[in-house]
Tab-separated table of C-alpha atoms and ligand atoms in Angstrom:
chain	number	residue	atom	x	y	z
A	1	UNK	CA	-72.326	130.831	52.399
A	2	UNK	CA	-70.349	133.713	53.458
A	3	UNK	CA	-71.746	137.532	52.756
A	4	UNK	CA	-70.284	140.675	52.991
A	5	UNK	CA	-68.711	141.045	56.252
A	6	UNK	CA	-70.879	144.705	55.929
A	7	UNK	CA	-73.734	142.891	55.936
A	8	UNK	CA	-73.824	141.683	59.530
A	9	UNK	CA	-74.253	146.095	60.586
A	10	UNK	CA	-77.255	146.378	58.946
A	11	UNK	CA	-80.648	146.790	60.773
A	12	UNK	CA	-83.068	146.020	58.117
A	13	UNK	CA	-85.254	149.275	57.217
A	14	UNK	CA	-88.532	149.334	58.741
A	15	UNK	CA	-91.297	150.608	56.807
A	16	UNK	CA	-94.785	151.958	57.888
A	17	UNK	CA	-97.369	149.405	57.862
A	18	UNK	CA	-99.458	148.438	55.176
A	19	UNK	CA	-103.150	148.350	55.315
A	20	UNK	CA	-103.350	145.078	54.099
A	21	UNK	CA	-101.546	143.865	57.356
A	22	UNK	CA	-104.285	145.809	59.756
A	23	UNK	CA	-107.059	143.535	57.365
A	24	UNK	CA	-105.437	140.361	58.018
A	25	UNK	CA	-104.038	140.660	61.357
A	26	UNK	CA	-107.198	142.246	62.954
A	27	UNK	CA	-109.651	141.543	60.063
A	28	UNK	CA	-110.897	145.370	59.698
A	29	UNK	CA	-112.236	145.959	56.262
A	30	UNK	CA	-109.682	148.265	54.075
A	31	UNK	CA	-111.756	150.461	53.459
A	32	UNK	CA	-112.016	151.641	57.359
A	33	UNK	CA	-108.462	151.719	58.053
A	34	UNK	CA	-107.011	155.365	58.069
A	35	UNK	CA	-103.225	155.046	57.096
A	36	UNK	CA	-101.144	157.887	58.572
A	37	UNK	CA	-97.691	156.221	58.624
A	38	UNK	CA	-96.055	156.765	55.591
A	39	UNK	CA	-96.734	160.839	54.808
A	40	UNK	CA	-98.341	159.723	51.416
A	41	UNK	CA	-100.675	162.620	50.177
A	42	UNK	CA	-103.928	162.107	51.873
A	43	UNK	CA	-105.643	163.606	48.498
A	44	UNK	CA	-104.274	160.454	46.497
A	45	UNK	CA	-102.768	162.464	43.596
A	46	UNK	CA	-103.776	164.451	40.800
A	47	UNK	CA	-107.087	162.864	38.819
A	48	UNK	CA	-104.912	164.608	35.512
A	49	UNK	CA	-102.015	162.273	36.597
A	50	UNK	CA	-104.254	159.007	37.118
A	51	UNK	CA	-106.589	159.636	33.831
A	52	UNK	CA	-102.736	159.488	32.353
A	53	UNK	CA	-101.795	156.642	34.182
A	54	UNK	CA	-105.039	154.614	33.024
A	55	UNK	CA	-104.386	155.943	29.504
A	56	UNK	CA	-101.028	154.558	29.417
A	57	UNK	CA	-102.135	150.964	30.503
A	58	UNK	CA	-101.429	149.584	27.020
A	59	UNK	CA	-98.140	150.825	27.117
A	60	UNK	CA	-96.993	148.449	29.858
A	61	UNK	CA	-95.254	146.134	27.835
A	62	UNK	CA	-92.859	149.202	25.880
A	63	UNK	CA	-89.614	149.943	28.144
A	64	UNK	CA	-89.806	153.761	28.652
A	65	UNK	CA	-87.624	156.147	27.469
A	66	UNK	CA	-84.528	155.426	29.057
A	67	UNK	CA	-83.398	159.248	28.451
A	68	UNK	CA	-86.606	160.225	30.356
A	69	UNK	CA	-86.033	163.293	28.039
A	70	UNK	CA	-89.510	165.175	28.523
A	71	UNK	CA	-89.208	164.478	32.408
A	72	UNK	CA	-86.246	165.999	33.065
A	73	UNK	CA	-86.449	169.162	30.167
A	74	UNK	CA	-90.018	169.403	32.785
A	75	UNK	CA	-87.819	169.632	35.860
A	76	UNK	CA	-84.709	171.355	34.462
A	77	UNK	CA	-87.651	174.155	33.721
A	78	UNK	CA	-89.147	174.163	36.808
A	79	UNK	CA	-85.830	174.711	38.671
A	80	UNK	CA	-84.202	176.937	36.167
A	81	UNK	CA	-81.096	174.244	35.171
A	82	UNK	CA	-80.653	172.339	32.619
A	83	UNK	CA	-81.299	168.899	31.874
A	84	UNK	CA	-77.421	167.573	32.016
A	85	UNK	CA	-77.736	168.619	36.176
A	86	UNK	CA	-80.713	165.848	36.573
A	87	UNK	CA	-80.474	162.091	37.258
A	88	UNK	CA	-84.147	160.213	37.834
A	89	UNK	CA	-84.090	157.663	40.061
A	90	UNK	CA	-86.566	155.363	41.281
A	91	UNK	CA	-87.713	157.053	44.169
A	92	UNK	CA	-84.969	159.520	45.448
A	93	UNK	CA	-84.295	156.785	47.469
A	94	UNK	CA	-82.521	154.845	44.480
A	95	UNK	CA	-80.717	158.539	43.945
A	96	UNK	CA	-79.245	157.808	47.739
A	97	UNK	CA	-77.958	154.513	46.611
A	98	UNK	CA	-76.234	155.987	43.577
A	99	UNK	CA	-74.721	158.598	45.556
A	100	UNK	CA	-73.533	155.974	48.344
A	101	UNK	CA	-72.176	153.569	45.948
A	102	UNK	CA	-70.364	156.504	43.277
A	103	UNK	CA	-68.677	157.850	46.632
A	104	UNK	CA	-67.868	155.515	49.380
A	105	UNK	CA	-65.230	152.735	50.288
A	106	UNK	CA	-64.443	150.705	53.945
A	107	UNK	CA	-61.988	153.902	54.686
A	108	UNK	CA	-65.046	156.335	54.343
A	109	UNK	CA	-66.948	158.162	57.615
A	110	UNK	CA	-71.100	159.691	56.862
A	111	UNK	CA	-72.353	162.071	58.899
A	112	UNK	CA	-75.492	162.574	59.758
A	113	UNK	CA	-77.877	164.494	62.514
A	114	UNK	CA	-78.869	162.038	65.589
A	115	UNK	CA	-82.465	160.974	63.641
A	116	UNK	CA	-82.748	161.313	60.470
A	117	UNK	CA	-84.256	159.149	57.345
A	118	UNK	CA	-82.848	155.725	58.113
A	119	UNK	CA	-81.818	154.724	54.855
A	120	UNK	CA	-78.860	156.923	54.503
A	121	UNK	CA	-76.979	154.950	57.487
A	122	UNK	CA	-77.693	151.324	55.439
A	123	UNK	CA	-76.733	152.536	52.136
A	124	UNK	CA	-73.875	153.822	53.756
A	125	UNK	CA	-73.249	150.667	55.975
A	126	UNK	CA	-73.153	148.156	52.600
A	127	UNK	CA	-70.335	150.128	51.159
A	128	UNK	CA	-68.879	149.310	54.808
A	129	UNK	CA	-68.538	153.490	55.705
A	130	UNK	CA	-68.578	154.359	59.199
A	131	UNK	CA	-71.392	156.607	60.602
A	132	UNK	CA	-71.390	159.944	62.664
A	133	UNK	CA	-74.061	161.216	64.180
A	134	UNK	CA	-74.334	164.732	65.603
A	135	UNK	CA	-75.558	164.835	69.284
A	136	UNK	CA	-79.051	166.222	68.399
A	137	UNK	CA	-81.907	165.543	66.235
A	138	UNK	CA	-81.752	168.879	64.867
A	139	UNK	CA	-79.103	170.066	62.215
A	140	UNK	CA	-77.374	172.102	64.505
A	141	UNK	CA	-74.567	174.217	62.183
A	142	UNK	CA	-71.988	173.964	65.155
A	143	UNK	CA	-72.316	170.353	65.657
A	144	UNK	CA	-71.762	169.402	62.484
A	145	UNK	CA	-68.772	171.480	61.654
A	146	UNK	CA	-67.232	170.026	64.928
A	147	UNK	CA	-67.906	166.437	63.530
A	148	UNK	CA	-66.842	167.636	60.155
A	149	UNK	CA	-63.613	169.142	61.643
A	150	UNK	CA	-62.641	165.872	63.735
A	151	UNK	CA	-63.679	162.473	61.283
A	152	UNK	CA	-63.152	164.862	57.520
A	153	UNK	CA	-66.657	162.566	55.978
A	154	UNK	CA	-67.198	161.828	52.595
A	155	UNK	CA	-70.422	162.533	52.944
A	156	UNK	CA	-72.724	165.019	54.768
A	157	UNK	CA	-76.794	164.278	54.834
A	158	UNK	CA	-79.044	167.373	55.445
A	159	UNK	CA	-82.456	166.296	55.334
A	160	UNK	CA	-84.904	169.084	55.597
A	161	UNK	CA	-87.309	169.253	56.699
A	162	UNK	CA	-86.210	165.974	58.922
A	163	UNK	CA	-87.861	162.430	58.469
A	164	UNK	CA	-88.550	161.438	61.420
A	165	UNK	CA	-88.969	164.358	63.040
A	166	UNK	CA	-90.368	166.775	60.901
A	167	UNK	CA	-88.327	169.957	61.745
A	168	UNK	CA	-86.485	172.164	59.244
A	169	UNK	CA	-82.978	173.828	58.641
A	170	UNK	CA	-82.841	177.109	57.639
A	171	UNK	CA	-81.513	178.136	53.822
A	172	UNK	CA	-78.745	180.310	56.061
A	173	UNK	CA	-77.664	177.460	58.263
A	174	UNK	CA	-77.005	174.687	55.403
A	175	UNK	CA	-75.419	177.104	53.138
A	176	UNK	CA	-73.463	177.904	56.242
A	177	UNK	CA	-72.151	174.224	56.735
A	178	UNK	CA	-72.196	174.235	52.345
A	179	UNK	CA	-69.326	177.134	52.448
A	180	UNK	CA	-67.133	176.470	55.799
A	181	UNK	CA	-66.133	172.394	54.097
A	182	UNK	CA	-63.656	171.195	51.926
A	183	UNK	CA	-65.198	170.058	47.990
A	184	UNK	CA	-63.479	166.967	48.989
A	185	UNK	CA	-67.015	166.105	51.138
A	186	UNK	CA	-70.127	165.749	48.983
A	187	UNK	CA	-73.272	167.617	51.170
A	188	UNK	CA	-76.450	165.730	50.168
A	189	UNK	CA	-79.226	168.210	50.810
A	190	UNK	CA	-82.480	166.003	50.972
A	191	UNK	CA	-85.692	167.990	50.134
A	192	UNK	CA	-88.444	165.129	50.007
A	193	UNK	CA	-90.620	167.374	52.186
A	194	UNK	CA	-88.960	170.936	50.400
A	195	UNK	CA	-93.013	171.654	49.139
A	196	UNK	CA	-94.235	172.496	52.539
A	197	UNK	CA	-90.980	174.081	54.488
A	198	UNK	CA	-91.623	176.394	51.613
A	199	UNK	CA	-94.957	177.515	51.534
A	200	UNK	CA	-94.483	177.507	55.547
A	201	UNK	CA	-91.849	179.868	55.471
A	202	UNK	CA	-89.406	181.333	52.799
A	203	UNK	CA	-86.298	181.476	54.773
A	204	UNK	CA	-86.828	177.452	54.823
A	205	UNK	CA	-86.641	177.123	51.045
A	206	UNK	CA	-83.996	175.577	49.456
A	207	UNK	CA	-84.082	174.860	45.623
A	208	UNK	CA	-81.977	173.260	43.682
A	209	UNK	CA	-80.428	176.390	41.794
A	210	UNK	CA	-79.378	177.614	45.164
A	211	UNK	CA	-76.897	174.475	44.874
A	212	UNK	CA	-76.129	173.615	41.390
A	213	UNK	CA	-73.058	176.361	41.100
A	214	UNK	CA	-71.377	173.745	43.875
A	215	UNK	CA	-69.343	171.041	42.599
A	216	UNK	CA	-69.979	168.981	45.760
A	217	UNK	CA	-73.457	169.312	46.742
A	218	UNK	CA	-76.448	167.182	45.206
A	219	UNK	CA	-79.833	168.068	46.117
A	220	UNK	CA	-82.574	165.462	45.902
A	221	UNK	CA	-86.567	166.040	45.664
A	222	UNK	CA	-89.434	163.210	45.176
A	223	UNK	CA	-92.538	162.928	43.342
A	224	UNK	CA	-93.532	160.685	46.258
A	225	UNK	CA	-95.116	163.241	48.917
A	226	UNK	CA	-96.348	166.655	47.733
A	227	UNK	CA	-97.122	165.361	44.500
A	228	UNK	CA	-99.050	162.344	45.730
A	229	UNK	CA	-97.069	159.851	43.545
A	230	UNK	CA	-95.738	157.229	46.738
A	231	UNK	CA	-96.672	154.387	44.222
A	232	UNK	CA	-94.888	155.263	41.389
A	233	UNK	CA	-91.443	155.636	42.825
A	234	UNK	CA	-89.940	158.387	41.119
A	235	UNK	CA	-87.317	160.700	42.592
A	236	UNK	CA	-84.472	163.264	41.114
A	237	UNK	CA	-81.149	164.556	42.015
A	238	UNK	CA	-80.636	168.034	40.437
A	239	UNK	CA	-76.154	168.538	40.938
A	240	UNK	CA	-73.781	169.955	38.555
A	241	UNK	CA	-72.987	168.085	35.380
A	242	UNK	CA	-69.633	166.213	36.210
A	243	UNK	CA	-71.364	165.048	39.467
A	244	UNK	CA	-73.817	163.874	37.693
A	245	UNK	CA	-72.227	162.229	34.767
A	246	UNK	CA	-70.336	159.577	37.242
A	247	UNK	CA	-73.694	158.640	38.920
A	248	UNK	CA	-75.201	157.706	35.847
A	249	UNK	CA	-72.600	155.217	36.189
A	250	UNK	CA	-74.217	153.633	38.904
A	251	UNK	CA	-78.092	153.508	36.907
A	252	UNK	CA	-79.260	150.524	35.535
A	253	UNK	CA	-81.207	151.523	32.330
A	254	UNK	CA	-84.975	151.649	32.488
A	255	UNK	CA	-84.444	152.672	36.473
A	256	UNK	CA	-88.071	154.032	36.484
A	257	UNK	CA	-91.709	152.084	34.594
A	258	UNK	CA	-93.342	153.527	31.510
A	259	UNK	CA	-96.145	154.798	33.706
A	260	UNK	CA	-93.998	155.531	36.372
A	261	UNK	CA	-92.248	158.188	33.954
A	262	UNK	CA	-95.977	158.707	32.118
A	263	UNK	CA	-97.184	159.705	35.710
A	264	UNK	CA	-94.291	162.285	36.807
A	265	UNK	CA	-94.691	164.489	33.589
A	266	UNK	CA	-97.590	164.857	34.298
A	267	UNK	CA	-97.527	165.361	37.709
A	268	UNK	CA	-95.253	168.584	37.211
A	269	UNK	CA	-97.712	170.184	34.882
A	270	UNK	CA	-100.187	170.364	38.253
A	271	UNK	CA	-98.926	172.408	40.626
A	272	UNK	CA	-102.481	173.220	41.210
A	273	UNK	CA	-102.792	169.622	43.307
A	274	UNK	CA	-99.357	170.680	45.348
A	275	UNK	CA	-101.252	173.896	46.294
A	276	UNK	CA	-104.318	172.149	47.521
A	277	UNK	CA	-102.419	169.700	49.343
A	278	UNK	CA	-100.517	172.278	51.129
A	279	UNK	CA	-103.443	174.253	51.923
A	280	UNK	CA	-105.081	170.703	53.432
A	281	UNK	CA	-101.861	169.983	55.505
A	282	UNK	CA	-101.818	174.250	56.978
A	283	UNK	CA	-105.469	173.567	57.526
A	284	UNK	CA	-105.243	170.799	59.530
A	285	UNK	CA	-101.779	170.573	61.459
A	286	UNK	CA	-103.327	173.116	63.804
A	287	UNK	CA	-105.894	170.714	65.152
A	288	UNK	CA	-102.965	168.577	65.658
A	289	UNK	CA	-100.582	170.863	67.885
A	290	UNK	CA	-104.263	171.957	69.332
A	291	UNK	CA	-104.830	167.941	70.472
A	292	UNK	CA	-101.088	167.557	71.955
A	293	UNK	CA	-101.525	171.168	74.425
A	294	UNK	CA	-104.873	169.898	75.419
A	295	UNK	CA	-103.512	166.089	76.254
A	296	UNK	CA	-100.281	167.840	77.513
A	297	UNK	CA	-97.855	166.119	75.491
A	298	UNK	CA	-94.786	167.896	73.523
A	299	UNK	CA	-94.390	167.904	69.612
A	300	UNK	CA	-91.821	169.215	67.395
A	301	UNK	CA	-93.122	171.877	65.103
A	302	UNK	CA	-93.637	170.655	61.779
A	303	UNK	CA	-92.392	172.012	58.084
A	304	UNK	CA	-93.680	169.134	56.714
A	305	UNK	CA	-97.085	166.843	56.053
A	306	UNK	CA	-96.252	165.303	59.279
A	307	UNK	CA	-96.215	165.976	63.338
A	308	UNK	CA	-93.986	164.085	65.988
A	309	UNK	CA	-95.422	163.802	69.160
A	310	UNK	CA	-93.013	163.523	72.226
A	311	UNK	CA	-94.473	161.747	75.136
A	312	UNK	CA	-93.631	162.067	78.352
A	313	UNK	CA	-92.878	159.235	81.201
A	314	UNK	CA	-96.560	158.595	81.612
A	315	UNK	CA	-97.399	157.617	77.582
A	316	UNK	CA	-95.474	155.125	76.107
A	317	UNK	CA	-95.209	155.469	72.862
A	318	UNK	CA	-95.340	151.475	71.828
A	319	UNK	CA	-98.188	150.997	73.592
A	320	UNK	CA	-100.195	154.060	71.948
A	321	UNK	CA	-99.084	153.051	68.416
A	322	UNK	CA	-100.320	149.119	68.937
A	323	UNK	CA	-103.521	150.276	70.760
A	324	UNK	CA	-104.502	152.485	67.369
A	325	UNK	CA	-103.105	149.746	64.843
A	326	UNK	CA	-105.864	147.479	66.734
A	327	UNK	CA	-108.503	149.974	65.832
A	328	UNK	CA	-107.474	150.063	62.299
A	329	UNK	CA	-105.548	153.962	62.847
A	330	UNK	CA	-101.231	153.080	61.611
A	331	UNK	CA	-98.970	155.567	62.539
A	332	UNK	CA	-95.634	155.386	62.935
A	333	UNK	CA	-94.238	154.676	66.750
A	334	UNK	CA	-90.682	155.870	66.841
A	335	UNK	CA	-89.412	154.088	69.252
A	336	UNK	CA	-86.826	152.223	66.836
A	337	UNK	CA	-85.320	156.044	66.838
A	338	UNK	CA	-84.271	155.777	70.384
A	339	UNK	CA	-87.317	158.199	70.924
A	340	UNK	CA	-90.588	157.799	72.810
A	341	UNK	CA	-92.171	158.988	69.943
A	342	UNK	CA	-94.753	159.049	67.272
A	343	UNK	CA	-94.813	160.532	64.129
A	344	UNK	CA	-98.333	160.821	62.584
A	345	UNK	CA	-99.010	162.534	59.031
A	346	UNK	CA	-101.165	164.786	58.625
A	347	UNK	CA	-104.867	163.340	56.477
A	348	UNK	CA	-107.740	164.374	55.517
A	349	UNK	CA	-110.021	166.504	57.799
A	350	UNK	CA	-112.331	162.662	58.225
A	351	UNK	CA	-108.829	160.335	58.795
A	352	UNK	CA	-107.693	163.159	61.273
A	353	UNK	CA	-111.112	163.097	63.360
A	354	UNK	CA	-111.126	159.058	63.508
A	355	UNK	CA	-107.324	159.596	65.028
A	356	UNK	CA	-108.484	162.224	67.435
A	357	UNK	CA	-111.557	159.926	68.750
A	358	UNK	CA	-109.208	156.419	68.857
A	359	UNK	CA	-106.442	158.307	70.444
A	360	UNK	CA	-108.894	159.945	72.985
A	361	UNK	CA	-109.844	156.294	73.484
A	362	UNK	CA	-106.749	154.703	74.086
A	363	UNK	CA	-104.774	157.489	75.910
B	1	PMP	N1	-85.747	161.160	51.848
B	1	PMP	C1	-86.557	161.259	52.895
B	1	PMP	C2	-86.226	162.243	53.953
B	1	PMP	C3	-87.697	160.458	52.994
B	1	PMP	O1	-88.498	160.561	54.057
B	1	PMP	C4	-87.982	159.546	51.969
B	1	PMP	C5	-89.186	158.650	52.005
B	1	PMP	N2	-89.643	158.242	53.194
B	1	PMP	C6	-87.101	159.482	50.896
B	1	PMP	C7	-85.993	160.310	50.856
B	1	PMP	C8	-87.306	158.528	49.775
B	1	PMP	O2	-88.471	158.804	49.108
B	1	PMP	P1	-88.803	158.159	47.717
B	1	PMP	O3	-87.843	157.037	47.511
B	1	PMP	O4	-90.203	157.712	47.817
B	1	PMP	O5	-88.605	159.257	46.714
């Protein structure tokens, strides 16, 4: 059988690793395996939102509704637009895949910084576009108008704060790269981590009304981090109207579950739980940069629930992220990035002392 020529580019997306692999591979009970490879919420999320997803239980077997009406009249609010500049998607990650599949063909270039959240490239890479990457991990403005200038992309992805990396690009500097292109080039400006770049500092906030005004420029948020709500899979792009109209071309109905949607109304009437979690994450990212001066090891200072540690020649980066899966501590080894690496996110005050006292062990 012959695939899509497309195909054979693609580098199958690694996720973090489930607990349930730690309890069968090195038979550790679940309930002692701290999990700090995915930047879930280390709260869980909201009791409100869970007593409303246990309510809803009976509902399972009713499609939602496909209009997902109260959910976006919650977030049109919340943002000051209306509810005509909001798609839902399941998980903004199924917003990526709209976007990818609305927009590109074979002729099509992407550009993107050197490490950045890995499924843009494979979305990208089945509708056979070519990828650019700038030269650093950072979104450096100059570098990627000098891309921009030279391959003219369809698309531009701004992801900040960064996954993997966890720094941040300044409101200034993407509005900078927003106004200096074309409207022929659609800027994706990916806030998944937007919560905590913007209680960290205001000249790192983005919103979406900055960017509806823009015909080309889509900005995408998640119920999946801040909010606690990995499991459910719901995510939003917030663009103006026409851009979204042709996306919704691209949804299959029903896109998100009954409790899925049940779960994300909710969830925005809680802001409460975001504050918390922030104040957790402020709380304890300083023991984190404390732990990398005193081992004498480089990170990347973080805007979001996560740190990246940067090892130097003596650490190696595959061997500290098996040695701490064996004691039942997952983080995420970056070496996959071209990067000798480790990006760890930030838990709760307990999971963070078990990773100090098993990475004091293994280092
Ligand atoms: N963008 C970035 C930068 C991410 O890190 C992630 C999740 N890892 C996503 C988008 C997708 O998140 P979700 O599909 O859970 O909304």
């Amino acid at each position: 059988m012959k695939f899509n020529e497309a195909l054979k580019e693609i580098k199958i997306y690694e996720a973090g690793k489930p607990i349930e692999l730690v309890v069968r591979e090195f038979g550790i009970k679940a309930e002692n395996v701290v999990k700090l490879a995915s930047n879930e919420n280390p709260k869980g999320c909201s009791s409100k939102v869970a007593k409303v997803i246990a309510n809803n239980a009976h509902k399972a077997f009713l499609y939602p509704d496909d209009s997902m009406y109260e959910l976006k009249a919650a977030l049109a609010s919340k943002f000051s637009v209306q509810s005509d500049n909001i798609i839902i998607g399941a998980g903004s990650d199924q917003v990526l895949e709209f976007i990818s599949r609305a927009l590109l063909t074979p002729n099509d270039a992407v550009l993107m910084s050197q490490v950045t959240f890995a499924m843009y490239e494979i979305y990208a890479k089945q509708m056979g576009a070519k990828i650019i990457r700038t030269a650093s991990y950072e979104h450096k403005v100059d570098e990627f108008l000098e891309a921009y200038n030279e391959h003219k992309p369809k698309i531009i992805y701004l992801c900040t704060p960064n996954n993997p990396t966890g720094d941040a690009t300044s409101k200034v500097d993407v509005l900078k790269i927003i106004d200096t292109i074309d409207k022929e080039t659609l800027v994706v400006v990916d806030g998944a981590y937007m919560e905590y770049a913007a209680a960290k500092d205001e000249a790192y906030s983005i919103t979406p009304s900055d960017l509806v005004a823009y015909p080309n420029v889509i900005y995408l948020g998640t119920f999946s981090k801040a909010y606690g709500l990995g499991g459910m899979r719901v995510g939003y792009g917030v663009a103006n109207r026409e851009l979204i109209s042709e996306l919704y071309k691209m949804r299959p109905p029903f896109n998100i579950t009954t409790l899925s949607l049940a779960a994300a109304i909710e969830a925005t009437k809680d802001e409460e739980f975001v504050e918390d979690s922030i104040a957790l994450f402020t709380k304890e990212i300083v023991r984190y940069e404390m732990f990398a001066r005193e081992k004498d090891f480089d990170y990347i200072e973080s805007y979001t629930n996560f740190i990246t540690y940067l090892f130097n020649d003596k650490i190696n980066s595959t061997e500290i992220a098996d040695a701490l899966l064996k004691e039942g501590v997952i983080i995420r080894n970056l070496a996959s990035y071209g990067m000798n690496a480790v990006r760890i996110t930030i838990g709760t005050k307990e999971q963070n002392d078990r990773l100090f006292e098993v990475m004091r062990k293994v280092l």
